Amino acid sequence: MANEFPQTLTIAGTDSGGGAGVMADLKTMQERNVFGTAVIVAVTAQNTLGVQDFMALPQKLIDEQFASLAADLKVRACKTGMLADAEHVHGVVENLKRYDFGPLTVDPVMIAKGGAALLADDAVETVRNELVPLADVLTPNLPEAERLTSQEITSAVGMEQAAVALQDLGASNVVIKGGHEATPDQASDFVLLADGRSFWLTAPRVDTVRTHGTGDTLSSCITAELAKGADFESAIRVAKDYVTAAIANPIAVGHGHGPLNHWAYRQGGAE
Ligand SMILES: Nc1ncnc2c1ncn2[C@@H]1O[C@H](COP(=O)(O)OP(=O)(O)O)[C@@H](O)[C@H]1O
Ligand SMILES: Cc1ncc(COP(=O)(O)O)c(N)n1
């Protein structure tokens, strides 16, 4: 049906603290006026201080969530986040090949801000070989780009080279996020589009520890925009503006790496 409301899907882990993972994704999707659905791959016991525990769900239950969605909804764009281990990465890939959920944004989540591993070490190869080639948009942060390319990134040129290497692995559009970069005044991300065009997206770096879920927020906003029919460049540009506003207008929640203000963009940025 042509006039179905835009529906999106996040395939990821939960965050009991509400700031990252599926929770950040659904809040972002809601704010961007699309209908959000979720396939839960793992459940974390988590707050702004860290990840206390997590468990991945049985693959059969994950397969059933995909089947439930495919049987009823019309998902126009989807994303992946925390996938836990190689077996689950592979299981998700199988489902992504089985069903058409529109353009896929892959956020190759590996380590949480607090330092906890959300992806088993030996799963990086499965992400590289099986998931990255399916990505219409790939959004690694710097440590993730380093792991996927097996190259150290120490400069802007290094980020540009990593984006090319990731396209060579099969990702169509690549966004290398510079949130972890040591630059004091700018948060700069490098974008390499499928057609070879490239550009930098730069925003003032906010001096804050409230950056829990920044990557999830960026990738789910890209997904929301794609579901509404945006082209890749516009979707990525809107997402950068959205996450910048969400970081720049903090809310006080928790005692550690606090969550973002997902309302900020709607409110024009300012409180
Ligand atoms: N302190 C900050 N100020 C402004 N933008 C930031 C800050 N930290 C991260 N960002 C931006 O948030 C987005 C997510 O980046 P990053 O934090 O690297 O992702 P991840 O959560 O996957 O580690 C990027 O657009 C990045 O530039
Ligand atoms: C379930 C889940 N998914 C993703 C992240 C990464 O978010 P961040 O890097 O901001 O901690 C997280 N902490 N928890």
PDB file of C-alpha atoms and ligand atoms in Angstrom:
ATOM      1  CA  MET A   1       0.000   0.000   0.000  1.00  0.00           C
ATOM      2  CA  ALA A   2       1.513   3.301  -1.078  1.00  0.00           C
ATOM      3  CA  ASN A   3       0.317   5.357   1.879  1.00  0.00           C
ATOM      4  CA  GLU A   4       1.482   3.069   4.710  1.00  0.00           C
ATOM      5  CA  PHE A   5       3.036   5.027   7.553  1.00  0.00           C
ATOM      6  CA  PRO A   6       6.860   4.780   7.474  1.00  0.00           C
ATOM      7  CA  GLN A   7       7.949   1.837   9.619  1.00  0.00           C
ATOM      8  CA  THR A   8      11.487   1.185  10.852  1.00  0.00           C
ATOM      9  CA  LEU A   9      13.279  -1.637  12.620  1.00  0.00           C
ATOM     10  CA  THR A  10      16.159  -1.780  15.064  1.00  0.00           C
ATOM     11  CA  ILE A  11      17.938  -5.110  15.559  1.00  0.00           C
ATOM     12  CA  ALA A  12      19.973  -4.642  18.720  1.00  0.00           C
ATOM     13  CA  GLY A  13      20.301  -4.982  22.477  1.00  0.00           C
ATOM     14  CA  THR A  14      18.257  -3.342  25.216  1.00  0.00           C
ATOM     15  CA  ASP A  15      19.619  -0.854  27.773  1.00  0.00           C
ATOM     16  CA  SER A  16      17.731  -0.986  31.079  1.00  0.00           C
ATOM     17  CA  GLY A  17      19.073   2.527  31.757  1.00  0.00           C
ATOM     18  CA  GLY A  18      17.161   3.817  28.737  1.00  0.00           C
ATOM     19  CA  GLY A  19      20.040   5.724  27.144  1.00  0.00           C
ATOM     20  CA  ALA A  20      21.491   3.451  24.481  1.00  0.00           C
ATOM     21  CA  GLY A  21      20.655   0.452  22.333  1.00  0.00           C
ATOM     22  CA  VAL A  22      17.050  -0.273  21.411  1.00  0.00           C
ATOM     23  CA  MET A  23      15.778   2.356  23.857  1.00  0.00           C
ATOM     24  CA  ALA A  24      17.768   5.161  22.221  1.00  0.00           C
ATOM     25  CA  ASP A  25      16.751   3.869  18.796  1.00  0.00           C
ATOM     26  CA  LEU A  26      13.014   3.849  19.498  1.00  0.00           C
ATOM     27  CA  LYS A  27      13.112   7.282  21.152  1.00  0.00           C
ATOM     28  CA  THR A  28      14.942   8.677  18.123  1.00  0.00           C
ATOM     29  CA  MET A  29      12.564   7.048  15.662  1.00  0.00           C
ATOM     30  CA  GLN A  30       9.565   8.417  17.544  1.00  0.00           C
ATOM     31  CA  GLU A  31      11.072  11.920  17.528  1.00  0.00           C
ATOM     32  CA  ARG A  32      11.688  11.672  13.785  1.00  0.00           C
ATOM     33  CA  ASN A  33       8.050  10.769  13.092  1.00  0.00           C
ATOM     34  CA  VAL A  34       8.412   7.166  12.012  1.00  0.00           C
ATOM     35  CA  PHE A  35       6.996   4.016  13.599  1.00  0.00           C
ATOM     36  CA  GLY A  36       9.726   2.055  15.400  1.00  0.00           C
ATOM     37  CA  THR A  37       9.828  -1.730  15.828  1.00  0.00           C
ATOM     38  CA  ALA A  38      12.523  -3.890  17.414  1.00  0.00           C
ATOM     39  CA  VAL A  39      14.090  -7.317  17.173  1.00  0.00           C
ATOM     40  CA  ILE A  40      15.813  -7.847  20.526  1.00  0.00           C
ATOM     41  CA  VAL A  41      19.090  -9.733  20.181  1.00  0.00           C
ATOM     42  CA  ALA A  42      20.402  -9.270  23.719  1.00  0.00           C
ATOM     43  CA  VAL A  43      19.243  -7.908  27.059  1.00  0.00           C
ATOM     44  CA  THR A  44      21.663  -5.839  29.120  1.00  0.00           C
ATOM     45  CA  ALA A  45      21.562  -4.886  32.784  1.00  0.00           C
ATOM     46  CA  GLN A  46      22.959  -1.408  32.293  1.00  0.00           C
ATOM     47  CA  ASN A  47      22.912   2.124  33.653  1.00  0.00           C
ATOM     48  CA  THR A  48      24.928   5.271  33.021  1.00  0.00           C
ATOM     49  CA  LEU A  49      27.785   3.808  35.104  1.00  0.00           C
ATOM     50  CA  GLY A  50      28.281   0.771  32.899  1.00  0.00           C
ATOM     51  CA  VAL A  51      27.052  -2.631  31.763  1.00  0.00           C
ATOM     52  CA  GLN A  52      26.591  -4.900  34.754  1.00  0.00           C
ATOM     53  CA  ASP A  53      25.538  -8.010  32.817  1.00  0.00           C
ATOM     54  CA  PHE A  54      24.026  -9.141  29.540  1.00  0.00           C
ATOM     55  CA  MET A  55      22.646 -12.221  27.863  1.00  0.00           C
ATOM     56  CA  ALA A  56      21.880 -12.868  24.210  1.00  0.00           C
ATOM     57  CA  LEU A  57      18.509 -14.434  23.432  1.00  0.00           C
ATOM     58  CA  PRO A  58      18.199 -17.885  21.852  1.00  0.00           C
ATOM     59  CA  GLN A  59      18.538 -17.581  18.054  1.00  0.00           C
ATOM     60  CA  LYS A  60      15.159 -19.282  17.588  1.00  0.00           C
ATOM     61  CA  LEU A  61      13.403 -16.455  19.442  1.00  0.00           C
ATOM     62  CA  ILE A  62      15.280 -13.904  17.357  1.00  0.00           C
ATOM     63  CA  ASP A  63      14.247 -15.698  14.155  1.00  0.00           C
ATOM     64  CA  GLU A  64      10.654 -15.658  15.378  1.00  0.00           C
ATOM     65  CA  GLN A  65      10.750 -11.895  15.982  1.00  0.00           C
ATOM     66  CA  PHE A  66      11.902 -11.366  12.396  1.00  0.00           C
ATOM     67  CA  ALA A  67       9.164 -13.685  11.118  1.00  0.00           C
ATOM     68  CA  SER A  68       6.503 -11.876  13.174  1.00  0.00           C
ATOM     69  CA  LEU A  69       7.463  -8.541  11.654  1.00  0.00           C
ATOM     70  CA  ALA A  70       7.720  -9.874   8.108  1.00  0.00           C
ATOM     71  CA  ALA A  71       4.272 -11.469   8.389  1.00  0.00           C
ATOM     72  CA  ASP A  72       2.531  -8.222   9.228  1.00  0.00           C
ATOM     73  CA  LEU A  73       4.447  -4.960   8.974  1.00  0.00           C
ATOM     74  CA  LYS A  74       6.023  -3.105   6.067  1.00  0.00           C
ATOM     75  CA  VAL A  75       9.416  -2.066   7.364  1.00  0.00           C
ATOM     76  CA  ARG A  76      11.018   0.509   5.053  1.00  0.00           C
ATOM     77  CA  ALA A  77      14.438   0.862   6.698  1.00  0.00           C
ATOM     78  CA  CYS A  78      16.342  -1.011   9.402  1.00  0.00           C
ATOM     79  CA  LYS A  79      19.514  -0.877  11.478  1.00  0.00           C
ATOM     80  CA  THR A  80      21.667  -3.181  13.541  1.00  0.00           C
ATOM     81  CA  GLY A  81      23.350  -2.374  16.856  1.00  0.00           C
ATOM     82  CA  MET A  82      24.642  -4.712  19.587  1.00  0.00           C
ATOM     83  CA  LEU A  83      24.752  -8.272  18.224  1.00  0.00           C
ATOM     84  CA  ALA A  84      26.722  -9.947  21.059  1.00  0.00           C
ATOM     85  CA  ASP A  85      28.691 -12.735  19.372  1.00  0.00           C
ATOM     86  CA  ALA A  86      29.563 -14.436  16.075  1.00  0.00           C
ATOM     87  CA  GLU A  87      26.652 -16.876  16.210  1.00  0.00           C
ATOM     88  CA  HIS A  88      24.150 -14.040  16.610  1.00  0.00           C
ATOM     89  CA  VAL A  89      25.776 -11.874  13.938  1.00  0.00           C
ATOM     90  CA  HIS A  90      25.449 -14.823  11.563  1.00  0.00           C
ATOM     91  CA  GLY A  91      21.844 -15.469  12.618  1.00  0.00           C
ATOM     92  CA  VAL A  92      20.889 -11.827  12.030  1.00  0.00           C
ATOM     93  CA  VAL A  93      22.601 -11.848   8.624  1.00  0.00           C
ATOM     94  CA  GLU A  94      20.557 -14.908   7.616  1.00  0.00           C
ATOM     95  CA  ASN A  95      17.347 -13.052   8.500  1.00  0.00           C
ATOM     96  CA  LEU A  96      18.433  -9.892   6.691  1.00  0.00           C
ATOM     97  CA  LYS A  97      18.955 -11.991   3.562  1.00  0.00           C
ATOM     98  CA  ARG A  98      15.588 -13.717   4.013  1.00  0.00           C
ATOM     99  CA  TYR A  99      13.417 -10.583   4.339  1.00  0.00           C
ATOM    100  CA  ASP A 100      13.327  -7.171   2.656  1.00  0.00           C
ATOM    101  CA  PHE A 101      13.331  -4.515   5.380  1.00  0.00           C
ATOM    102  CA  GLY A 102      14.661  -1.741   3.148  1.00  0.00           C
ATOM    103  CA  PRO A 103      18.030  -0.007   3.373  1.00  0.00           C
ATOM    104  CA  LEU A 104      20.230  -1.359   6.173  1.00  0.00           C
ATOM    105  CA  THR A 105      22.320   0.859   8.453  1.00  0.00           C
ATOM    106  CA  VAL A 106      24.966  -1.129  10.324  1.00  0.00           C
ATOM    107  CA  ASP A 107      26.265   0.377  13.563  1.00  0.00           C
ATOM    108  CA  PRO A 108      29.019  -2.158  14.328  1.00  0.00           C
ATOM    109  CA  VAL A 109      28.721  -1.833  18.127  1.00  0.00           C
ATOM    110  CA  MET A 110      31.716  -3.398  19.889  1.00  0.00           C
ATOM    111  CA  ILE A 111      32.498  -1.689  23.201  1.00  0.00           C
ATOM    112  CA  ALA A 112      30.203   0.469  25.381  1.00  0.00           C
ATOM    113  CA  LYS A 113      31.366   3.916  26.554  1.00  0.00           C
ATOM    114  CA  GLY A 114      32.020   2.427  30.005  1.00  0.00           C
ATOM    115  CA  GLY A 115      34.414  -0.142  28.503  1.00  0.00           C
ATOM    116  CA  ALA A 116      32.234  -3.283  28.476  1.00  0.00           C
ATOM    117  CA  ALA A 117      32.513  -5.569  25.436  1.00  0.00           C
ATOM    118  CA  LEU A 118      29.128  -5.835  23.690  1.00  0.00           C
ATOM    119  CA  LEU A 119      30.551  -7.982  20.886  1.00  0.00           C
ATOM    120  CA  ALA A 120      32.785 -11.016  21.443  1.00  0.00           C
ATOM    121  CA  ASP A 121      36.321 -10.493  20.126  1.00  0.00           C
ATOM    122  CA  ASP A 122      36.115 -13.351  17.655  1.00  0.00           C
ATOM    123  CA  ALA A 123      32.894 -11.939  16.162  1.00  0.00           C
ATOM    124  CA  VAL A 124      34.677  -8.978  14.510  1.00  0.00           C
ATOM    125  CA  GLU A 125      35.608 -11.249  11.594  1.00  0.00           C
ATOM    126  CA  THR A 126      31.967 -12.309  11.142  1.00  0.00           C
ATOM    127  CA  VAL A 127      30.869  -8.663  11.172  1.00  0.00           C
ATOM    128  CA  ARG A 128      33.568  -7.841   8.597  1.00  0.00           C
ATOM    129  CA  ASN A 129      32.858 -10.790   6.290  1.00  0.00           C
ATOM    130  CA  GLU A 130      29.099 -11.244   6.579  1.00  0.00           C
ATOM    131  CA  LEU A 131      27.415  -8.072   7.856  1.00  0.00           C
ATOM    132  CA  VAL A 132      29.496  -5.205   6.423  1.00  0.00           C
ATOM    133  CA  PRO A 133      28.864  -6.312   2.793  1.00  0.00           C
ATOM    134  CA  LEU A 134      25.105  -5.954   3.419  1.00  0.00           C
ATOM    135  CA  ALA A 135      25.388  -2.397   4.775  1.00  0.00           C
ATOM    136  CA  ASP A 136      23.817   0.431   2.788  1.00  0.00           C
ATOM    137  CA  VAL A 137      25.256   2.696   5.492  1.00  0.00           C
ATOM    138  CA  LEU A 138      28.076   1.677   7.864  1.00  0.00           C
ATOM    139  CA  THR A 139      28.666   3.891  10.909  1.00  0.00           C
ATOM    140  CA  PRO A 140      31.744   2.782  12.886  1.00  0.00           C
ATOM    141  CA  ASN A 141      33.325   4.923  15.580  1.00  0.00           C
ATOM    142  CA  LEU A 142      37.111   5.196  15.476  1.00  0.00           C
ATOM    143  CA  PRO A 143      37.949   2.057  17.527  1.00  0.00           C
ATOM    144  CA  GLU A 144      35.413   0.051  15.489  1.00  0.00           C
ATOM    145  CA  ALA A 145      36.841   1.329  12.190  1.00  0.00           C
ATOM    146  CA  GLU A 146      40.306   0.340  13.430  1.00  0.00           C
ATOM    147  CA  ARG A 147      39.182  -3.193  14.305  1.00  0.00           C
ATOM    148  CA  LEU A 148      37.328  -3.673  11.018  1.00  0.00           C
ATOM    149  CA  THR A 149      40.201  -2.405   8.857  1.00  0.00           C
ATOM    150  CA  SER A 150      43.021  -3.722  11.097  1.00  0.00           C
ATOM    151  CA  GLN A 151      44.607  -0.274  10.754  1.00  0.00           C
ATOM    152  CA  GLU A 152      45.416   2.338  13.363  1.00  0.00           C
ATOM    153  CA  ILE A 153      43.680   5.678  12.695  1.00  0.00           C
ATOM    154  CA  THR A 154      45.597   8.692  13.974  1.00  0.00           C
ATOM    155  CA  SER A 155      44.612  11.498  11.605  1.00  0.00           C
ATOM    156  CA  ALA A 156      41.925  12.898   9.338  1.00  0.00           C
ATOM    157  CA  VAL A 157      43.676  11.259   6.386  1.00  0.00           C
ATOM    158  CA  GLY A 158      43.578   7.983   8.309  1.00  0.00           C
ATOM    159  CA  MET A 159      39.795   8.331   8.668  1.00  0.00           C
ATOM    160  CA  GLU A 160      39.453   8.966   4.937  1.00  0.00           C
ATOM    161  CA  GLN A 161      41.585   5.912   4.155  1.00  0.00           C
ATOM    162  CA  ALA A 162      39.571   3.746   6.555  1.00  0.00           C
ATOM    163  CA  ALA A 163      36.328   4.770   4.817  1.00  0.00           C
ATOM    164  CA  VAL A 164      37.739   3.627   1.472  1.00  0.00           C
ATOM    165  CA  ALA A 165      38.904   0.336   3.033  1.00  0.00           C
ATOM    166  CA  LEU A 166      35.410  -0.232   4.456  1.00  0.00           C
ATOM    167  CA  GLN A 167      33.839   0.398   1.059  1.00  0.00           C
ATOM    168  CA  ASP A 168      36.270  -2.171  -0.347  1.00  0.00           C
ATOM    169  CA  LEU A 169      34.840  -4.632   2.199  1.00  0.00           C
ATOM    170  CA  GLY A 170      31.400  -4.090   0.647  1.00  0.00           C
ATOM    171  CA  ALA A 171      29.677  -1.263   2.576  1.00  0.00           C
ATOM    172  CA  SER A 172      27.963   1.209   0.230  1.00  0.00           C
ATOM    173  CA  ASN A 173      27.984   4.484   2.203  1.00  0.00           C
ATOM    174  CA  VAL A 174      30.380   4.918   5.122  1.00  0.00           C
ATOM    175  CA  VAL A 175      30.295   7.352   8.057  1.00  0.00           C
ATOM    176  CA  ILE A 176      33.408   7.280  10.264  1.00  0.00           C
ATOM    177  CA  LYS A 177      32.366   8.916  13.534  1.00  0.00           C
ATOM    178  CA  GLY A 178      34.925  11.131  15.197  1.00  0.00           C
ATOM    179  CA  GLY A 179      33.377  11.226  18.666  1.00  0.00           C
ATOM    180  CA  HIS A 180      36.375   9.374  20.134  1.00  0.00           C
ATOM    181  CA  GLU A 181      38.920  11.588  18.430  1.00  0.00           C
ATOM    182  CA  ALA A 182      41.229  13.614  20.649  1.00  0.00           C
ATOM    183  CA  THR A 183      40.445  16.924  18.945  1.00  0.00           C
ATOM    184  CA  PRO A 184      39.436  19.416  21.646  1.00  0.00           C
ATOM    185  CA  ASP A 185      37.047  21.674  19.725  1.00  0.00           C
ATOM    186  CA  GLN A 186      35.378  19.736  16.906  1.00  0.00           C
ATOM    187  CA  ALA A 187      33.399  16.506  16.601  1.00  0.00           C
ATOM    188  CA  SER A 188      34.082  15.654  12.967  1.00  0.00           C
ATOM    189  CA  ASP A 189      32.725  12.678  11.063  1.00  0.00           C
ATOM    190  CA  PHE A 190      33.922  11.645   7.605  1.00  0.00           C
ATOM    191  CA  VAL A 191      31.314  10.555   5.063  1.00  0.00           C
ATOM    192  CA  LEU A 192      32.104   8.576   1.916  1.00  0.00           C
ATOM    193  CA  LEU A 193      29.068   8.028  -0.289  1.00  0.00           C
ATOM    194  CA  ALA A 194      28.476   5.082  -2.626  1.00  0.00           C
ATOM    195  CA  ASP A 195      29.032   7.272  -5.696  1.00  0.00           C
ATOM    196  CA  GLY A 196      32.501   8.281  -4.463  1.00  0.00           C
ATOM    197  CA  ARG A 197      31.596  11.767  -3.224  1.00  0.00           C
ATOM    198  CA  SER A 198      32.866  12.542   0.253  1.00  0.00           C
ATOM    199  CA  PHE A 199      32.636  15.301   2.848  1.00  0.00           C
ATOM    200  CA  TRP A 200      33.251  16.096   6.488  1.00  0.00           C
ATOM    201  CA  LEU A 201      30.437  16.804   8.956  1.00  0.00           C
ATOM    202  CA  THR A 202      31.678  18.994  11.748  1.00  0.00           C
ATOM    203  CA  ALA A 203      30.006  20.246  14.923  1.00  0.00           C
ATOM    204  CA  PRO A 204      31.352  21.995  18.011  1.00  0.00           C
ATOM    205  CA  ARG A 205      32.608  19.379  20.475  1.00  0.00           C
ATOM    206  CA  VAL A 206      30.588  19.576  23.694  1.00  0.00           C
ATOM    207  CA  ASP A 207      32.658  19.111  26.843  1.00  0.00           C
ATOM    208  CA  THR A 208      30.416  16.554  28.545  1.00  0.00           C
ATOM    209  CA  VAL A 209      30.307  12.988  29.863  1.00  0.00           C
ATOM    210  CA  ARG A 210      26.658  12.731  28.811  1.00  0.00           C
ATOM    211  CA  THR A 211      27.356  10.861  25.564  1.00  0.00           C
ATOM    212  CA  HIS A 212      25.688   7.519  26.273  1.00  0.00           C
ATOM    213  CA  GLY A 213      23.994   6.292  23.109  1.00  0.00           C
ATOM    214  CA  THR A 214      25.394   8.875  20.671  1.00  0.00           C
ATOM    215  CA  GLY A 215      26.167   6.256  18.026  1.00  0.00           C
ATOM    216  CA  ASP A 216      22.787   4.541  18.368  1.00  0.00           C
ATOM    217  CA  THR A 217      21.046   7.899  18.072  1.00  0.00           C
ATOM    218  CA  LEU A 218      22.944   8.826  14.901  1.00  0.00           C
ATOM    219  CA  SER A 219      22.298   5.487  13.182  1.00  0.00           C
ATOM    220  CA  SER A 220      18.626   5.279  14.142  1.00  0.00           C
ATOM    221  CA  CYS A 221      18.048   8.840  12.912  1.00  0.00           C
ATOM    222  CA  ILE A 222      19.647   7.890   9.582  1.00  0.00           C
ATOM    223  CA  THR A 223      17.275   4.883   9.486  1.00  0.00           C
ATOM    224  CA  ALA A 224      14.246   7.074  10.220  1.00  0.00           C
ATOM    225  CA  GLU A 225      15.116   9.542   7.464  1.00  0.00           C
ATOM    226  CA  LEU A 226      15.683   6.734   4.937  1.00  0.00           C
ATOM    227  CA  ALA A 227      12.261   5.260   5.831  1.00  0.00           C
ATOM    228  CA  LYS A 228      10.696   8.625   4.965  1.00  0.00           C
ATOM    229  CA  GLY A 229      12.372   8.526   1.565  1.00  0.00           C
ATOM    230  CA  ALA A 230      15.419  10.738   2.105  1.00  0.00           C
ATOM    231  CA  ASP A 231      18.535  10.107   0.028  1.00  0.00           C
ATOM    232  CA  PHE A 232      21.622   8.869   1.871  1.00  0.00           C
ATOM    233  CA  GLU A 233      23.376  12.251   1.998  1.00  0.00           C
ATOM    234  CA  SER A 234      20.356  14.092   3.439  1.00  0.00           C
ATOM    235  CA  ALA A 235      19.649  11.298   5.934  1.00  0.00           C
ATOM    236  CA  ILE A 236      23.222  11.452   7.238  1.00  0.00           C
ATOM    237  CA  ARG A 237      23.224  15.270   7.431  1.00  0.00           C
ATOM    238  CA  VAL A 238      19.936  15.387   9.366  1.00  0.00           C
ATOM    239  CA  ALA A 239      21.210  12.690  11.735  1.00  0.00           C
ATOM    240  CA  LYS A 240      24.373  14.674  12.501  1.00  0.00           C
ATOM    241  CA  ASP A 241      22.279  17.779  13.300  1.00  0.00           C
ATOM    242  CA  TYR A 242      19.902  15.675  15.406  1.00  0.00           C
ATOM    243  CA  VAL A 243      22.634  14.049  17.516  1.00  0.00           C
ATOM    244  CA  THR A 244      24.495  17.350  17.900  1.00  0.00           C
ATOM    245  CA  ALA A 245      21.388  19.004  19.384  1.00  0.00           C
ATOM    246  CA  ALA A 246      20.799  15.979  21.633  1.00  0.00           C
ATOM    247  CA  ILE A 247      24.360  16.239  23.030  1.00  0.00           C
ATOM    248  CA  ALA A 248      24.462  20.042  23.276  1.00  0.00           C
ATOM    249  CA  ASN A 249      21.276  20.304  25.405  1.00  0.00           C
ATOM    250  CA  PRO A 250      21.921  17.801  28.183  1.00  0.00           C
ATOM    251  CA  ILE A 251      19.438  16.349  30.646  1.00  0.00           C
ATOM    252  CA  ALA A 252      20.600  15.250  34.108  1.00  0.00           C
ATOM    253  CA  VAL A 253      19.937  11.489  34.346  1.00  0.00           C
ATOM    254  CA  GLY A 254      22.194   9.077  36.243  1.00  0.00           C
ATOM    255  CA  HIS A 255      25.675   9.535  37.695  1.00  0.00           C
ATOM    256  CA  GLY A 256      27.939   8.446  34.848  1.00  0.00           C
ATOM    257  CA  HIS A 257      27.834   8.638  31.052  1.00  0.00           C
ATOM    258  CA  GLY A 258      24.367  10.191  30.965  1.00  0.00           C
ATOM    259  CA  PRO A 259      21.873   9.756  28.121  1.00  0.00           C
ATOM    260  CA  LEU A 260      21.103  12.301  25.415  1.00  0.00           C
ATOM    261  CA  ASN A 261      18.244  14.743  25.148  1.00  0.00           C
ATOM    262  CA  HIS A 262      16.232  13.210  22.328  1.00  0.00           C
ATOM    263  CA  TRP A 263      13.741  16.096  22.447  1.00  0.00           C
ATOM    264  CA  ALA A 264      16.304  18.818  21.774  1.00  0.00           C
ATOM    265  CA  TYR A 265      16.105  18.941  17.974  1.00  0.00           C
ATOM    266  CA  ARG A 266      12.303  19.311  18.068  1.00  0.00           C
ATOM    267  CA  GLN A 267      12.643  22.161  20.544  1.00  0.00           C
ATOM    268  CA  GLY A 268      14.987  24.016  18.219  1.00  0.00           C
ATOM    269  CA  GLY A 269      18.080  22.963  20.129  1.00  0.00           C
ATOM    270  CA  ALA A 270      17.756  25.269  23.106  1.00  0.00           C
ATOM    271  CA  GLU A 271      16.125  24.439  26.409  1.00  0.00           C
TER     272      GLU A 271
HETATM  273  N1  LIG B   1      31.340  15.500  22.892  1.00  0.00           N
HETATM  274  C1  LIG B   1      30.716  15.545  21.697  1.00  0.00           C
HETATM  275  N2  LIG B   1      30.280  16.721  21.196  1.00  0.00           N
HETATM  276  C2  LIG B   1      29.656  16.791  19.989  1.00  0.00           C
HETATM  277  N3  LIG B   1      29.444  15.704  19.207  1.00  0.00           N
HETATM  278  C3  LIG B   1      29.856  14.497  19.652  1.00  0.00           C
HETATM  279  C4  LIG B   1      30.510  14.345  20.918  1.00  0.00           C
HETATM  280  N4  LIG B   1      30.794  13.010  21.105  1.00  0.00           N
HETATM  281  C5  LIG B   1      30.315  12.383  20.015  1.00  0.00           C
HETATM  282  N5  LIG B   1      29.776  13.250  19.121  1.00  0.00           N
HETATM  283  C6  LIG B   1      29.139  12.923  17.847  1.00  0.00           C
HETATM  284  O1  LIG B   1      28.178  11.910  18.108  1.00  0.00           O
HETATM  285  C7  LIG B   1      28.106  11.003  17.002  1.00  0.00           C
HETATM  286  C8  LIG B   1      28.409   9.592  17.503  1.00  0.00           C
HETATM  287  O2  LIG B   1      29.815   9.467  17.599  1.00  0.00           O
HETATM  288  P1  LIG B   1      30.606   8.519  18.579  1.00  0.00           P
HETATM  289  O3  LIG B   1      30.442   9.001  19.972  1.00  0.00           O
HETATM  290  O4  LIG B   1      31.995   8.416  18.043  1.00  0.00           O
HETATM  291  O5  LIG B   1      29.817   7.129  18.395  1.00  0.00           O
HETATM  292  P2  LIG B   1      29.695   5.849  19.352  1.00  0.00           P
HETATM  293  O6  LIG B   1      28.588   6.131  20.323  1.00  0.00           O
HETATM  294  O7  LIG B   1      29.353   4.760  18.401  1.00  0.00           O
HETATM  295  O8  LIG B   1      31.005   5.660  20.029  1.00  0.00           O
HETATM  296  C9  LIG B   1      29.103  11.541  15.974  1.00  0.00           C
HETATM  297  O9  LIG B   1      28.410  12.382  15.078  1.00  0.00           O
HETATM  298  C10 LIG B   1      30.094  12.313  16.823  1.00  0.00           C
HETATM  299  O10 LIG B   1      30.786  13.300  16.088  1.00  0.00           O
HETATM  300  C1  LIG B   2      22.523  -2.291  24.311  1.00  0.00           C
HETATM  301  C2  LIG B   2      23.560  -1.288  23.961  1.00  0.00           C
HETATM  302  N1  LIG B   2      23.796  -1.027  22.659  1.00  0.00           N
HETATM  303  C3  LIG B   2      24.741  -0.124  22.312  1.00  0.00           C
HETATM  304  C4  LIG B   2      25.472   0.542  23.271  1.00  0.00           C
HETATM  305  C5  LIG B   2      26.568   1.494  22.858  1.00  0.00           C
HETATM  306  O1  LIG B   2      26.323   2.804  23.250  1.00  0.00           O
HETATM  307  P1  LIG B   2      27.518   3.689  23.837  1.00  0.00           P
HETATM  308  O2  LIG B   2      28.713   3.457  22.955  1.00  0.00           O
HETATM  309  O3  LIG B   2      27.064   5.094  23.749  1.00  0.00           O
HETATM  310  O4  LIG B   2      27.717   3.192  25.242  1.00  0.00           O
HETATM  311  C6  LIG B   2      25.203   0.245  24.630  1.00  0.00           C
HETATM  312  N2  LIG B   2      25.889   0.837  25.628  1.00  0.00           N
HETATM  313  N3  LIG B   2      24.249  -0.685  24.938  1.00  0.00           N
END
